[in-house]
Coordinates of C-alpha atoms and ligand atoms in Angstrom, one line a residue:
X1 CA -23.9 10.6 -1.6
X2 CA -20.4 12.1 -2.8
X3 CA -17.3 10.6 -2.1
X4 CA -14.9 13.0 -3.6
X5 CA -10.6 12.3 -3.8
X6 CA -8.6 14.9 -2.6
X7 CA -5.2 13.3 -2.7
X8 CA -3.7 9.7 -3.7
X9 CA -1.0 8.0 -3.0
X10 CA -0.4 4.1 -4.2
X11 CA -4.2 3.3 -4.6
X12 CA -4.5 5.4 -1.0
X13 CA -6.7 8.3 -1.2
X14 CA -7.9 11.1 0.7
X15 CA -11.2 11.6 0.1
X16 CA -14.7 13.8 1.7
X17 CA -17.5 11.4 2.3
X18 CA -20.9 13.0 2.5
X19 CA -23.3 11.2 4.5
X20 CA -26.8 12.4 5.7
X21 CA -25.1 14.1 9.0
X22 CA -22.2 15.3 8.5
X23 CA -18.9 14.4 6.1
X24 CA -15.9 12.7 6.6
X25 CA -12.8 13.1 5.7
X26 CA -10.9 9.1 4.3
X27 CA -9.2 7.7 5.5
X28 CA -11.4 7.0 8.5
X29 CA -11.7 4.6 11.8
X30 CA -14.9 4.4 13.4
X31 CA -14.2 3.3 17.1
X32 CA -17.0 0.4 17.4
X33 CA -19.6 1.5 20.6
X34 CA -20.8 -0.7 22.2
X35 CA -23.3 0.7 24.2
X36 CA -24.0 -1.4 27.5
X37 CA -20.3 -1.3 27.9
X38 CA -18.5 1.2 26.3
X39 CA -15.3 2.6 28.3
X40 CA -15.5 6.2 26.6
X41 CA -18.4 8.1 25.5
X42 CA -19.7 8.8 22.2
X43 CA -19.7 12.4 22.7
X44 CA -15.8 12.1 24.1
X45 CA -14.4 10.4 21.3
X46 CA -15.5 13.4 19.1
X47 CA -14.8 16.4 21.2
X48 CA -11.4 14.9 23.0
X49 CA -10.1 11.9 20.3
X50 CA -11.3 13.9 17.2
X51 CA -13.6 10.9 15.9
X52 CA -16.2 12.0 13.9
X53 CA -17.7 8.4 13.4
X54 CA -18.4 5.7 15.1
X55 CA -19.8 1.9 14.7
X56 CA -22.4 0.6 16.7
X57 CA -24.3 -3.2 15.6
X58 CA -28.3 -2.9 15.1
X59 CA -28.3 -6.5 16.0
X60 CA -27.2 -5.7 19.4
X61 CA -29.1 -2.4 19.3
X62 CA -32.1 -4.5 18.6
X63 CA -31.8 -7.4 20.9
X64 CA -30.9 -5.3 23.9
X65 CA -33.0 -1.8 23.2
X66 CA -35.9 -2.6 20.8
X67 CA -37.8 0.2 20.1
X68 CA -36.0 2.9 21.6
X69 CA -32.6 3.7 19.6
X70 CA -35.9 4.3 17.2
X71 CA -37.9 6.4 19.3
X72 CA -34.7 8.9 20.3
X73 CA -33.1 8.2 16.9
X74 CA -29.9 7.0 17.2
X75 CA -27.4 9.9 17.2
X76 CA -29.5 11.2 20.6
X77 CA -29.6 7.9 21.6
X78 CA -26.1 7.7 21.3
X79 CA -25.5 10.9 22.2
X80 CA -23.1 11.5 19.0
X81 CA -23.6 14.1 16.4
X82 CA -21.2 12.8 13.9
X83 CA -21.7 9.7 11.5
X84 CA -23.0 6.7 13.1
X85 CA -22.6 3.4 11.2
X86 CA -24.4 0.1 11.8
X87 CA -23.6 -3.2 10.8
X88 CA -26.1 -5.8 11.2
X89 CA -25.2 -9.0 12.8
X90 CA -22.9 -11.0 10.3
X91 CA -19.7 -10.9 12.6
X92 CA -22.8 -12.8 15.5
X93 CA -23.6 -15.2 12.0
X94 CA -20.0 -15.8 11.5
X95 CA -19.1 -16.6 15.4
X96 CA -22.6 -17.7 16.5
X97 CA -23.6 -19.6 13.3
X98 CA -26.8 -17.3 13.4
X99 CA -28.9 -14.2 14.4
X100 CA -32.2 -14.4 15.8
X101 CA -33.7 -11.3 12.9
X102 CA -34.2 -11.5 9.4
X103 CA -33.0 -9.2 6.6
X104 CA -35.9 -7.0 6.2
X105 CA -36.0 -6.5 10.0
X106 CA -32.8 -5.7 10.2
X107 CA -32.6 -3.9 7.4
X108 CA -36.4 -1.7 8.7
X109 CA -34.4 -1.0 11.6
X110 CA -31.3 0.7 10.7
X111 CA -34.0 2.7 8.4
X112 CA -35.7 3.2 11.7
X113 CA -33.1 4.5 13.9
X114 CA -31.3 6.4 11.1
X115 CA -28.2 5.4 10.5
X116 CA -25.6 7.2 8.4
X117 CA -24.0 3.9 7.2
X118 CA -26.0 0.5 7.2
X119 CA -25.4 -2.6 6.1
X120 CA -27.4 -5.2 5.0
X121 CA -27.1 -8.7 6.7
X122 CA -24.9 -10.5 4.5
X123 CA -23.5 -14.4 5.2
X124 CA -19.7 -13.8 6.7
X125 CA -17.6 -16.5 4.5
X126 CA -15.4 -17.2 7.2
X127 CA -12.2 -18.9 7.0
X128 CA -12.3 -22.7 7.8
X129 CA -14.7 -23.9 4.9
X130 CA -14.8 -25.3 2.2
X131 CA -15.3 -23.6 -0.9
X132 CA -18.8 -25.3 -1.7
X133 CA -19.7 -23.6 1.6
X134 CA -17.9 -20.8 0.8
X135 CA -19.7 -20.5 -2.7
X136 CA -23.1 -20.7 -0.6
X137 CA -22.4 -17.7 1.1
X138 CA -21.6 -15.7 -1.7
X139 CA -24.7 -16.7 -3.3
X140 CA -26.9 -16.5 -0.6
X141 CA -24.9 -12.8 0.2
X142 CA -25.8 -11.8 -3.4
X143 CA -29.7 -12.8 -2.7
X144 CA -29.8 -10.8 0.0
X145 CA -28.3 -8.0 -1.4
X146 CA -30.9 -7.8 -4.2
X147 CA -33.8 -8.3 -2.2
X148 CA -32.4 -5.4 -0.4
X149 CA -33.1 -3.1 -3.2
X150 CA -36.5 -4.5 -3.3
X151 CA -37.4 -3.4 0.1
X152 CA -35.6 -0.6 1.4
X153 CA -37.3 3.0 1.7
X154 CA -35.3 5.5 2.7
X155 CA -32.7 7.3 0.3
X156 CA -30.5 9.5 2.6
X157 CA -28.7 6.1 4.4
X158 CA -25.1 5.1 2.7
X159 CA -25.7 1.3 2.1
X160 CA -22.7 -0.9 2.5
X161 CA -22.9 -3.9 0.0
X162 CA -20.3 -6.7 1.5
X163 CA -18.2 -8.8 -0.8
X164 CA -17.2 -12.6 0.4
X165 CA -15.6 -15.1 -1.0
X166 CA -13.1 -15.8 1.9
X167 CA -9.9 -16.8 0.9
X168 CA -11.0 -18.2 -2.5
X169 CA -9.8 -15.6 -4.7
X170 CA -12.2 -16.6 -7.8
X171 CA -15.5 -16.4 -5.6
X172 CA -13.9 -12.7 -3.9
X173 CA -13.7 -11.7 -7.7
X174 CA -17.1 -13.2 -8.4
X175 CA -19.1 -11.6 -5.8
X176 CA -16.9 -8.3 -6.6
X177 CA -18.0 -8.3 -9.9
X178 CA -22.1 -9.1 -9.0
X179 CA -22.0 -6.7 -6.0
X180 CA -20.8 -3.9 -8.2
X181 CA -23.8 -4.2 -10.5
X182 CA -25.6 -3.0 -7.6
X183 CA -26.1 0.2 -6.7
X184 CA -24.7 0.6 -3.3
X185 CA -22.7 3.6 -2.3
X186 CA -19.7 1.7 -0.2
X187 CA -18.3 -1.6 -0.5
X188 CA -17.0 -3.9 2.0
X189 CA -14.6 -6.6 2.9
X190 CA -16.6 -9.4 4.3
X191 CA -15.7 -10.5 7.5
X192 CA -11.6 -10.7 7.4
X193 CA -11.7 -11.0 11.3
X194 CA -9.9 -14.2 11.4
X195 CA -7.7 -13.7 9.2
X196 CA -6.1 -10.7 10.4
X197 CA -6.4 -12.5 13.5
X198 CA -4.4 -15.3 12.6
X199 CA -1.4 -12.5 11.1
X200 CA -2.1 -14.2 7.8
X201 CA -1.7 -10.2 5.9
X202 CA -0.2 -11.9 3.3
X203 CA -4.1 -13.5 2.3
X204 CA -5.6 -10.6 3.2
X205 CA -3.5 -8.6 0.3
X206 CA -4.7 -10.9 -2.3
X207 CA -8.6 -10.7 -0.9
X208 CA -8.4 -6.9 -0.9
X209 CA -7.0 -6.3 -4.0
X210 CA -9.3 -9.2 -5.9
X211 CA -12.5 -7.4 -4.3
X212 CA -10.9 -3.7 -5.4
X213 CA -9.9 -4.8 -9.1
X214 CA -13.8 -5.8 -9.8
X215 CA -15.6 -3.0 -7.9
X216 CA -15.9 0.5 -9.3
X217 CA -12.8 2.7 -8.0
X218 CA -15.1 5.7 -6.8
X219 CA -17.1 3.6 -4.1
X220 CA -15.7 3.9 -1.1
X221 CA -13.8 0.7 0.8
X222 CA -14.2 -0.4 3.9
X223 CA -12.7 -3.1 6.2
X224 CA -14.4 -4.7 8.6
X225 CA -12.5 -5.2 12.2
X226 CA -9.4 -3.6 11.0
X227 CA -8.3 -2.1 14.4
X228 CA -4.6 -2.3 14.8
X229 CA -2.2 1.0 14.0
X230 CA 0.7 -1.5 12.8
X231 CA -1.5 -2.4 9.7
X232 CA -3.4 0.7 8.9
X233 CA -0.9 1.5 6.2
X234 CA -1.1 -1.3 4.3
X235 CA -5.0 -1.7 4.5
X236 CA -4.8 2.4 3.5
X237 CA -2.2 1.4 0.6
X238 CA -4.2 -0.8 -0.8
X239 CA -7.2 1.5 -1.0
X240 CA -9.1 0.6 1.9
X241 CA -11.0 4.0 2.6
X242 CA -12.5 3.0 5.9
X243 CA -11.9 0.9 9.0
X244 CA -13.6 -0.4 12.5
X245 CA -12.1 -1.2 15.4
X246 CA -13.3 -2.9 18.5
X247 CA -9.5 -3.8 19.1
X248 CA -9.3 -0.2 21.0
X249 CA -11.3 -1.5 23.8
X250 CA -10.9 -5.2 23.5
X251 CA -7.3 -4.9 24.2
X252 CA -7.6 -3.0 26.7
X253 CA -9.6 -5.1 28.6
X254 CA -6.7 -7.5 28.6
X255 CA -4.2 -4.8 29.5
X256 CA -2.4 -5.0 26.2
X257 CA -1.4 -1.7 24.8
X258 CA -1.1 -0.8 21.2
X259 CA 1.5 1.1 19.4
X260 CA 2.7 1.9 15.9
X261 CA 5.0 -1.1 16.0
X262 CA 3.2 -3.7 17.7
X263 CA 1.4 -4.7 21.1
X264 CA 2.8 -4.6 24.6
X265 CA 1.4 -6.1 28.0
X266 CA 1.4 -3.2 30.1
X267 CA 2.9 -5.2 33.1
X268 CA 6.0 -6.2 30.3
X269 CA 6.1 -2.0 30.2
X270 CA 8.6 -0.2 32.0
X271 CA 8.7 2.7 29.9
X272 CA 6.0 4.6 28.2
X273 CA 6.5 5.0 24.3
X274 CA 3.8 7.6 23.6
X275 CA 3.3 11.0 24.6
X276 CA -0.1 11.1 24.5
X277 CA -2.0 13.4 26.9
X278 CA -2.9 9.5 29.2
X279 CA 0.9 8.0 29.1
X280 CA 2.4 11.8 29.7
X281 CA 3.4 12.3 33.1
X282 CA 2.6 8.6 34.0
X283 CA 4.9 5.7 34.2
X284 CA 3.5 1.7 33.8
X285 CA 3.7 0.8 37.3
X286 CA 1.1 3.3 38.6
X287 CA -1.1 2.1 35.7
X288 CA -1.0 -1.2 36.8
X289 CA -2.0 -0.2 40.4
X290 CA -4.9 0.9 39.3
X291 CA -8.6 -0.8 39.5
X292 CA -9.0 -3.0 36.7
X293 CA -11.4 -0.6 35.3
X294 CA -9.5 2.6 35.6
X295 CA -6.4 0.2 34.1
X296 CA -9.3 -0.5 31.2
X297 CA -10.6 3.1 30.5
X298 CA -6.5 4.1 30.6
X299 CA -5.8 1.8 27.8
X300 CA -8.5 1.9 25.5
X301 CA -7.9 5.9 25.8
X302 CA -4.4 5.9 25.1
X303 CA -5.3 2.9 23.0
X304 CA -7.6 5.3 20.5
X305 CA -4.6 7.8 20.7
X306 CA -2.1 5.9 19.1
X307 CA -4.9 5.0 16.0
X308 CA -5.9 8.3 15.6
X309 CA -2.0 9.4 15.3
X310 CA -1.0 7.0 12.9
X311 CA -4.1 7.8 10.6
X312 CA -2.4 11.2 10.6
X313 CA 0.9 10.3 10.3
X314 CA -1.0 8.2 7.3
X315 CA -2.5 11.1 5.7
X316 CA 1.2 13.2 5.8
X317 CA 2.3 10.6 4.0
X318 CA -0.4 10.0 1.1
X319 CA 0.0 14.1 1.1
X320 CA 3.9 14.1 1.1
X321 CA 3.8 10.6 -2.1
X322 CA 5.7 9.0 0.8
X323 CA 3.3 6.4 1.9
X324 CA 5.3 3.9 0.4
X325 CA 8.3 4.6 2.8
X326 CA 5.7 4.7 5.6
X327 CA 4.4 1.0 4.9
X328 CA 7.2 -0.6 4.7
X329 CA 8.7 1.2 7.9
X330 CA 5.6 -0.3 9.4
X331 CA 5.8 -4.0 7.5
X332 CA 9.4 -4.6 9.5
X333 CA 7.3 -4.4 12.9
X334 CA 5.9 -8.0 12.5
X335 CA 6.7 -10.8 9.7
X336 CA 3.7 -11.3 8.9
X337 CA 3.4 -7.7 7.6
X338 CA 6.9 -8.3 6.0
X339 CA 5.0 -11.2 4.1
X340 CA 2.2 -9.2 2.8
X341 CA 4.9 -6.4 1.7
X342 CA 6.5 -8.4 -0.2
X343 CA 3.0 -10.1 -1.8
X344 CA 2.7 -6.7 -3.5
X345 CA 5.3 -8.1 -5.8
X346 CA 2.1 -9.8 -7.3
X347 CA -0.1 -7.0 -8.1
X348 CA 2.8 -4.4 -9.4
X349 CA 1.2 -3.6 -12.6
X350 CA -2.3 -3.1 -11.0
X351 CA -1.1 -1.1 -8.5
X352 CA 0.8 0.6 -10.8
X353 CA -2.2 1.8 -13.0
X354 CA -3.9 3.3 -10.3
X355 CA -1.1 5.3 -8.2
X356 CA 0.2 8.4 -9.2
X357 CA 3.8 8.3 -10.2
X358 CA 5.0 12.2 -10.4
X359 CA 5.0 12.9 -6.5
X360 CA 6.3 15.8 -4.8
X361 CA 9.3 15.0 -3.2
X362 CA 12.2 12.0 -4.4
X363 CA 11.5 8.5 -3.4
X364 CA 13.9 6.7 -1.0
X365 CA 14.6 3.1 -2.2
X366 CA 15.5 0.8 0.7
X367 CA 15.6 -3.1 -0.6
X368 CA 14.5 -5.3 -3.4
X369 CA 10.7 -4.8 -2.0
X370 CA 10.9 -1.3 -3.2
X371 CA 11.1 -2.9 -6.8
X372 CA 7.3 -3.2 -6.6
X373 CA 7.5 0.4 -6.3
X374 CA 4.4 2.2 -8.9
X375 CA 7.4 4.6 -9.9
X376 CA 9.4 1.9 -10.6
X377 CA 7.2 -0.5 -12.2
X378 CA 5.9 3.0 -14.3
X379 CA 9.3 3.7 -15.6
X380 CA 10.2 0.2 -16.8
X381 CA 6.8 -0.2 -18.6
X382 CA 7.1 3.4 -20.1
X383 CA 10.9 2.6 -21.2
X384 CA 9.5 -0.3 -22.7
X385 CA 6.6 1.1 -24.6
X386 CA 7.8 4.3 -25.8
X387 CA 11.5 4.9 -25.6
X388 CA 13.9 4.2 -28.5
X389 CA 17.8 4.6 -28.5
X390 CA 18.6 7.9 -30.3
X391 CA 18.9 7.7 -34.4
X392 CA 22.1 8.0 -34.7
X393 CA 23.2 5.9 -31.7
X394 CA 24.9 2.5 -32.8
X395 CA 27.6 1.8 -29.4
X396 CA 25.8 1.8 -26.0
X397 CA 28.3 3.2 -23.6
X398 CA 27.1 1.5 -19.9
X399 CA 28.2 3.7 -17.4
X400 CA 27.7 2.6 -13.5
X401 CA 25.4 4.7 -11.0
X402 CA 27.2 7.4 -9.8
X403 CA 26.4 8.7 -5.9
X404 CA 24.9 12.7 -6.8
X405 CA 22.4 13.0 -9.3
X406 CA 21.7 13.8 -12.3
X407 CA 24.5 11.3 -13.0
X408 CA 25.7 12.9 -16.2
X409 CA 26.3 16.0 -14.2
X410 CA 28.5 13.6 -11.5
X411 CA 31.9 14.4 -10.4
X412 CA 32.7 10.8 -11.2
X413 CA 31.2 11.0 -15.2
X414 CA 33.7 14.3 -15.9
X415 CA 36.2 12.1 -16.8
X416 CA 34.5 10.2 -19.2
X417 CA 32.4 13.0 -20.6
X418 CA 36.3 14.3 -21.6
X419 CA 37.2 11.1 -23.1
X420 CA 34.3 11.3 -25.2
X421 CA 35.2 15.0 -25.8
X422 CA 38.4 13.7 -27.5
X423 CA 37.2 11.0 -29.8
X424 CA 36.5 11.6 -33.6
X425 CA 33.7 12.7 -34.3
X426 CA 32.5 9.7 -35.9
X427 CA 32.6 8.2 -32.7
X428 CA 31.4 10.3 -30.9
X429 CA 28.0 10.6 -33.0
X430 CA 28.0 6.8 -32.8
X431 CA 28.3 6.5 -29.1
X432 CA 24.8 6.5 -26.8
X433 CA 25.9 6.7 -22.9
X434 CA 23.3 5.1 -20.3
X435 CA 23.5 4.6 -16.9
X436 CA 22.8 1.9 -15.1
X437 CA 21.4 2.2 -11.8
X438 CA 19.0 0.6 -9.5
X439 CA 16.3 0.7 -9.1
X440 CA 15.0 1.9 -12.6
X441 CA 17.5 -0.6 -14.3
X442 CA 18.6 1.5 -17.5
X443 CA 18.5 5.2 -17.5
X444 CA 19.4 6.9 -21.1
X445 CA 21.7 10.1 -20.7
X446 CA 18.7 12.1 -22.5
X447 CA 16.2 11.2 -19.9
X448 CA 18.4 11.5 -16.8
X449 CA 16.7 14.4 -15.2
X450 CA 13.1 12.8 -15.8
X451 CA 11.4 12.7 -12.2
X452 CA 12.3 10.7 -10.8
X453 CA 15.5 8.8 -12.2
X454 CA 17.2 11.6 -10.0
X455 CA 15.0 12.6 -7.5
X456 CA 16.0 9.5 -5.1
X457 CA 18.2 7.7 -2.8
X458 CA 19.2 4.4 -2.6
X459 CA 20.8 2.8 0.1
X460 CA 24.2 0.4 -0.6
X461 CA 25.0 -2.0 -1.2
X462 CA 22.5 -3.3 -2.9
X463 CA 20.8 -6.7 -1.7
X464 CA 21.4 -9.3 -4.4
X465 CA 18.1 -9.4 -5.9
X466 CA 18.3 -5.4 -6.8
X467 CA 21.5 -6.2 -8.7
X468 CA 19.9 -9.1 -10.5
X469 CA 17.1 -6.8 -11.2
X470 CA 19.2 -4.5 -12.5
X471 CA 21.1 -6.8 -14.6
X472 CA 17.6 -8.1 -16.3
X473 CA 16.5 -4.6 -17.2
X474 CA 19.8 -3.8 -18.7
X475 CA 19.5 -7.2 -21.0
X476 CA 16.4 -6.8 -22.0
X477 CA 16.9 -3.0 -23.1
X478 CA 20.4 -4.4 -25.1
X479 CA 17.4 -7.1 -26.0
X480 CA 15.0 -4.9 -27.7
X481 CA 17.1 -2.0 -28.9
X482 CA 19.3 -1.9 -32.2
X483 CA 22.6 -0.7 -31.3
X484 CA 25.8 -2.7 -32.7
X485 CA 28.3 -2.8 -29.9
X486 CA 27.8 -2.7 -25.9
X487 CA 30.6 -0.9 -24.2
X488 CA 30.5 -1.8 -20.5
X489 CA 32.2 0.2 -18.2
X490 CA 32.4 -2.4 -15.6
X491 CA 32.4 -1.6 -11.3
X492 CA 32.9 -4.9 -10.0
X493 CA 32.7 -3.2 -6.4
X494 CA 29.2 -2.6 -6.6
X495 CA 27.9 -5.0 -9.0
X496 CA 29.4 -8.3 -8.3
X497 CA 30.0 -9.2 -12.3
X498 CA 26.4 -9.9 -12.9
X499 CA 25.6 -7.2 -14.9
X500 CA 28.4 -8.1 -17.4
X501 CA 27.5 -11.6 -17.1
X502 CA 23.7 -10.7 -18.2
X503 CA 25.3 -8.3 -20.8
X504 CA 27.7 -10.9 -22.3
X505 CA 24.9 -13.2 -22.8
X506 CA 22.9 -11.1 -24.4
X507 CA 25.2 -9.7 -27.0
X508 CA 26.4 -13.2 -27.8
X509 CA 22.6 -13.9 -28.4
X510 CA 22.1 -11.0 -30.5
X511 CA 25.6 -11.5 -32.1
X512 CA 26.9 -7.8 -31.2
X513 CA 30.3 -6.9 -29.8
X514 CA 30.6 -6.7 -26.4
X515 CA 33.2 -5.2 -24.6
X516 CA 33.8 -4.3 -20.8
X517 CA 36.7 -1.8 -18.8
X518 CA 37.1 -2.7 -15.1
X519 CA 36.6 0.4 -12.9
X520 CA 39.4 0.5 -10.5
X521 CA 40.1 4.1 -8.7
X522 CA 44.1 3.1 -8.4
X523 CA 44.4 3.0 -12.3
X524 CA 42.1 5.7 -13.4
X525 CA 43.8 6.9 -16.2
X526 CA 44.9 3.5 -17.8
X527 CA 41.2 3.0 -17.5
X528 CA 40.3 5.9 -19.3
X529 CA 42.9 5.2 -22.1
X530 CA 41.6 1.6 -22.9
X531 CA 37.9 3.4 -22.8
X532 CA 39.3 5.9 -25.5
X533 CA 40.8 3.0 -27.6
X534 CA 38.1 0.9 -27.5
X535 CA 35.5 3.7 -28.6
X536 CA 37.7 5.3 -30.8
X537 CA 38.5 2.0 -32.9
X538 CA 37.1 2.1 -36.7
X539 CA 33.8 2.1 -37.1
X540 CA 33.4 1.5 -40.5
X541 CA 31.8 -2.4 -39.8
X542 CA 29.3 -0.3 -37.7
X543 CA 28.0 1.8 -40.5
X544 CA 24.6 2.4 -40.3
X545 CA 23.7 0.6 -44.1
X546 CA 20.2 3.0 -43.9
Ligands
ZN1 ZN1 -0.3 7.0 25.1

């Protein structure tokens, strides 16, 4: 097996999967077949939707077909030359209570009938349990898994090793860490069904991102029953490589229609919002004059559309470093997404550590939520770790954001960079301007054209928490630097007098000078002339005693 990345974005990635038929390109949904009652062919999913896997269940396979997915194998059977994966009957364990097959028979078959992708039949935690229970299932999960190795014969299949734990973070991490040990090509989210299914996306951050931080990065992920386009971006975000979804066809046997943004009843439709070859040229009402099973085949076909064109829209994004922008566009379509955005918040240095932070275009910052941002959360830590104010530099000069970038090359800084033309020189060599701007917080003149301090836009005003964010990064740089004197050049306008309040406190803490100049655009050049005096004052105290 290879999984090879192409491209990353956030811990997103683009990636080839080999498997024994054909490879994949990540990330990937496999629509789930069903084959006593399947809407849409095998064989038309490939050649018209472009799918070039699909998920069938060897449980069902086995109950309803026995022996002869085996005898055909099970791409003829199927009639599908692309990647078939199997799963094995824990989603009947988690809603039956039990399968009527063991392991190894389960296991024999997908061996049998060939499967690209198998799994092995792990115990689904579920959500209503206890965590006893719950610990049960990841034990008896880990068992299974290693009696696995024990008995399986073939070598060409992709084996998916499950990892459960259920909402219990410390058993997800657990069975993360033991599952890893094994060597299983792909790794999986056990059972999140119902909890996607009760909106809780805010849970199912924390589960995917404790099951990713304990497995090894170049296995691919995959969650289970992951079907809706409004959340692909966040499951793809947080480095889930591959998806299932029965929700295609489900949904459409209930006349609900899927987009980007959300669900519709078709009979709430009056207009449709898609272009796809089904909904062009057709308007709601004739759709819902239709049989039931015309209305059926309609929906899960347009349905699969809309996936299939917000994977791609997905895979722009990871290619353009704007996936970002595209998630949260998509997290304002439901709260509950909103909630799991904002979740993010906890894993910022994780995420941080895996995403690429030099992208090639400028980010656009929105809201506080964008403060969890890689590139944001990579500046602050690198500013922390490894920048120092300039040798000489004893006054830091604050100067607010400025609206084009590079600031120091503003229309709005001229002014100032000719006061500090005029002072002494003394002065001058003393004085160390920073900006300070959200959403990196503090950004030293000398580093103002790093990527991407001005490669972005930012929309104002800023929500409150941006400025207080703002405010903190510009303490704690006065904090942990050595200057003698903050000079604030203060724009009330924008920053509400936090930023000097944090300032003020700061320098009384340290025991420095601190100083502030209201901006005011009616009284420029009285502005400037206090500036002057106040930088141009004596300096002697300041000396440098080194
Ligand atoms: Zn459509």
């Amino acid at each position: 097996m290879s999984f090879e990345v192409k491209e990353k974005d956030i811990l997103a990635r683009i990636g080839k999967l080999k498997t024994k038929t054909v490879t994949v390109e990540t990330p990937l949904l496999f629509p789930v077949i069903n084959p006593s009652i399947q809407p849409i062919s095998p064989k038309r999913l490939k050649e018209e939707f472009g799918f070039k896997a699909i998920i069938t269940n060897a449980y069902i396979l086995l109950k309803r077909y026995q022996n002869k997915p085996i005898e055909q194998g099970l791409h003829s059977f199927l009639n599908f030359d692309g990647a078939v994966m199997t799963d094995s009957g824990a989603y009947q364990i988690l809603v039956y209570g039990n399968v009527e097959v063991t392991q190894r028979e389960i296991v024999n078959y997908q061996e049998g009938i060939g499967s690209d992708i198998a799994t092995i039949l792990d115990i689904p935690t579920g959500w209503k349990i206890t965590k006893d229970q719950a610990t049960e299932t990841v034990k008896e999960t880990l068992r299974r898994a290693k009696a696995f190795f024990e008995n399986k014969k073939r070598e060409d299949i992709l084996w998916v090793g499950p990892v459960q734990g259920g909402r219990y973070l410390d058993l997800v991490a657990q069975s993360a860490v033991e599952m890893s040990k094994l060597p299983f090509q792909i790794h999986a989210l056990g059972s999140p069904t119902e909890i996607m299914e009760s909106y809780r996306f805010d849970v199912l951050v924390d589960m995917i991102l404790t099951a990713k931080m304990h497995l090894p990065v170049e296995r691919p992920f995959h969650l289970f029953g992951a079907g809706h386009p409004v959340m692909f971006s966040l499951a793809v975000a947080l480095g889930c490589d591959l998806f299932d979804s029965a929700a295609y066809a489900l949904y459409a046997r209930e006349n609900r229609y899927m987009t980007e943004n959300g669900t519709w009843r078709l009979s709430e439709l009056d207009f449709f919002p898609c272009r796809c070859p089904k909904c062009s040229g057709n308007k709601p009402k004739e759709i819902w004059a239709m049989t039931a099973k015309e209305r059926e085949v309609f929906l899960a076909e347009h349905n699969l559309h809309v996936c299939q064109a917000e994977l791609n829209r997905i895979k722009q994004a990871i290619r353009d470093g704007r996936l970002w922008e595209h998630m949260e566009m998509r997290a304002h379509g439901h709260p509950a997404l909103l909630s799991a955005l904002k979740k993010l918040k906890n894993y910022e240095n994780l995420i941080e550590k895996q995403s690429p932070t030099v992208k090639r275009s400028g980010l656009f910052f929105f809201d506080s939520y964008d403060l969890s941002r890689p590139e944001v959360v990579h500046y602050r830590n690198r500013l922390q770790e490894y920048y120092s104010q300039p040798k000489n530099a004893l006054v830091l000069l604050l100067v607010p954001q400025t609206r084009s970038k590079p600031f120091h090359r503003a229309r709005e800084f001229k002014k100032i960079k000719q006061v500090l033309k005029g002072l002494n020189s003394e002065s001058r060599r003393a004085i160390h301007v920073c900006f300070y701007a959200a959403p990196f917080g503090v950004t030293p003149i000398d580093l103002d054209e790093v990527y991407p301090l001005s490669q972005h836009e930012t929309a104002l005003p800023l929500d409150k928490e941006t400025i207080d964010y703002v405010a903190e990064q510009v303490a704690n740089y006065v904090k942990r630097s050595k200057y003698r004197e903050v000079v604030l050049l203060h724009d009330p306008q924008n920053w509400n007098g936090i930023v000097k309040k944090a300032l003020r406190k700061m320098c009384l803490l340290k025991q420095i000078p601190f100083e502030h100049v209201n901006l005011d655009v009616k009284r420029q050049k009285a502005i400037l002339t206090r500036l002057e005096i106040i930088l141009n004052k004596n300096r002697a105290n300041n000396r440098d005693p080194s």
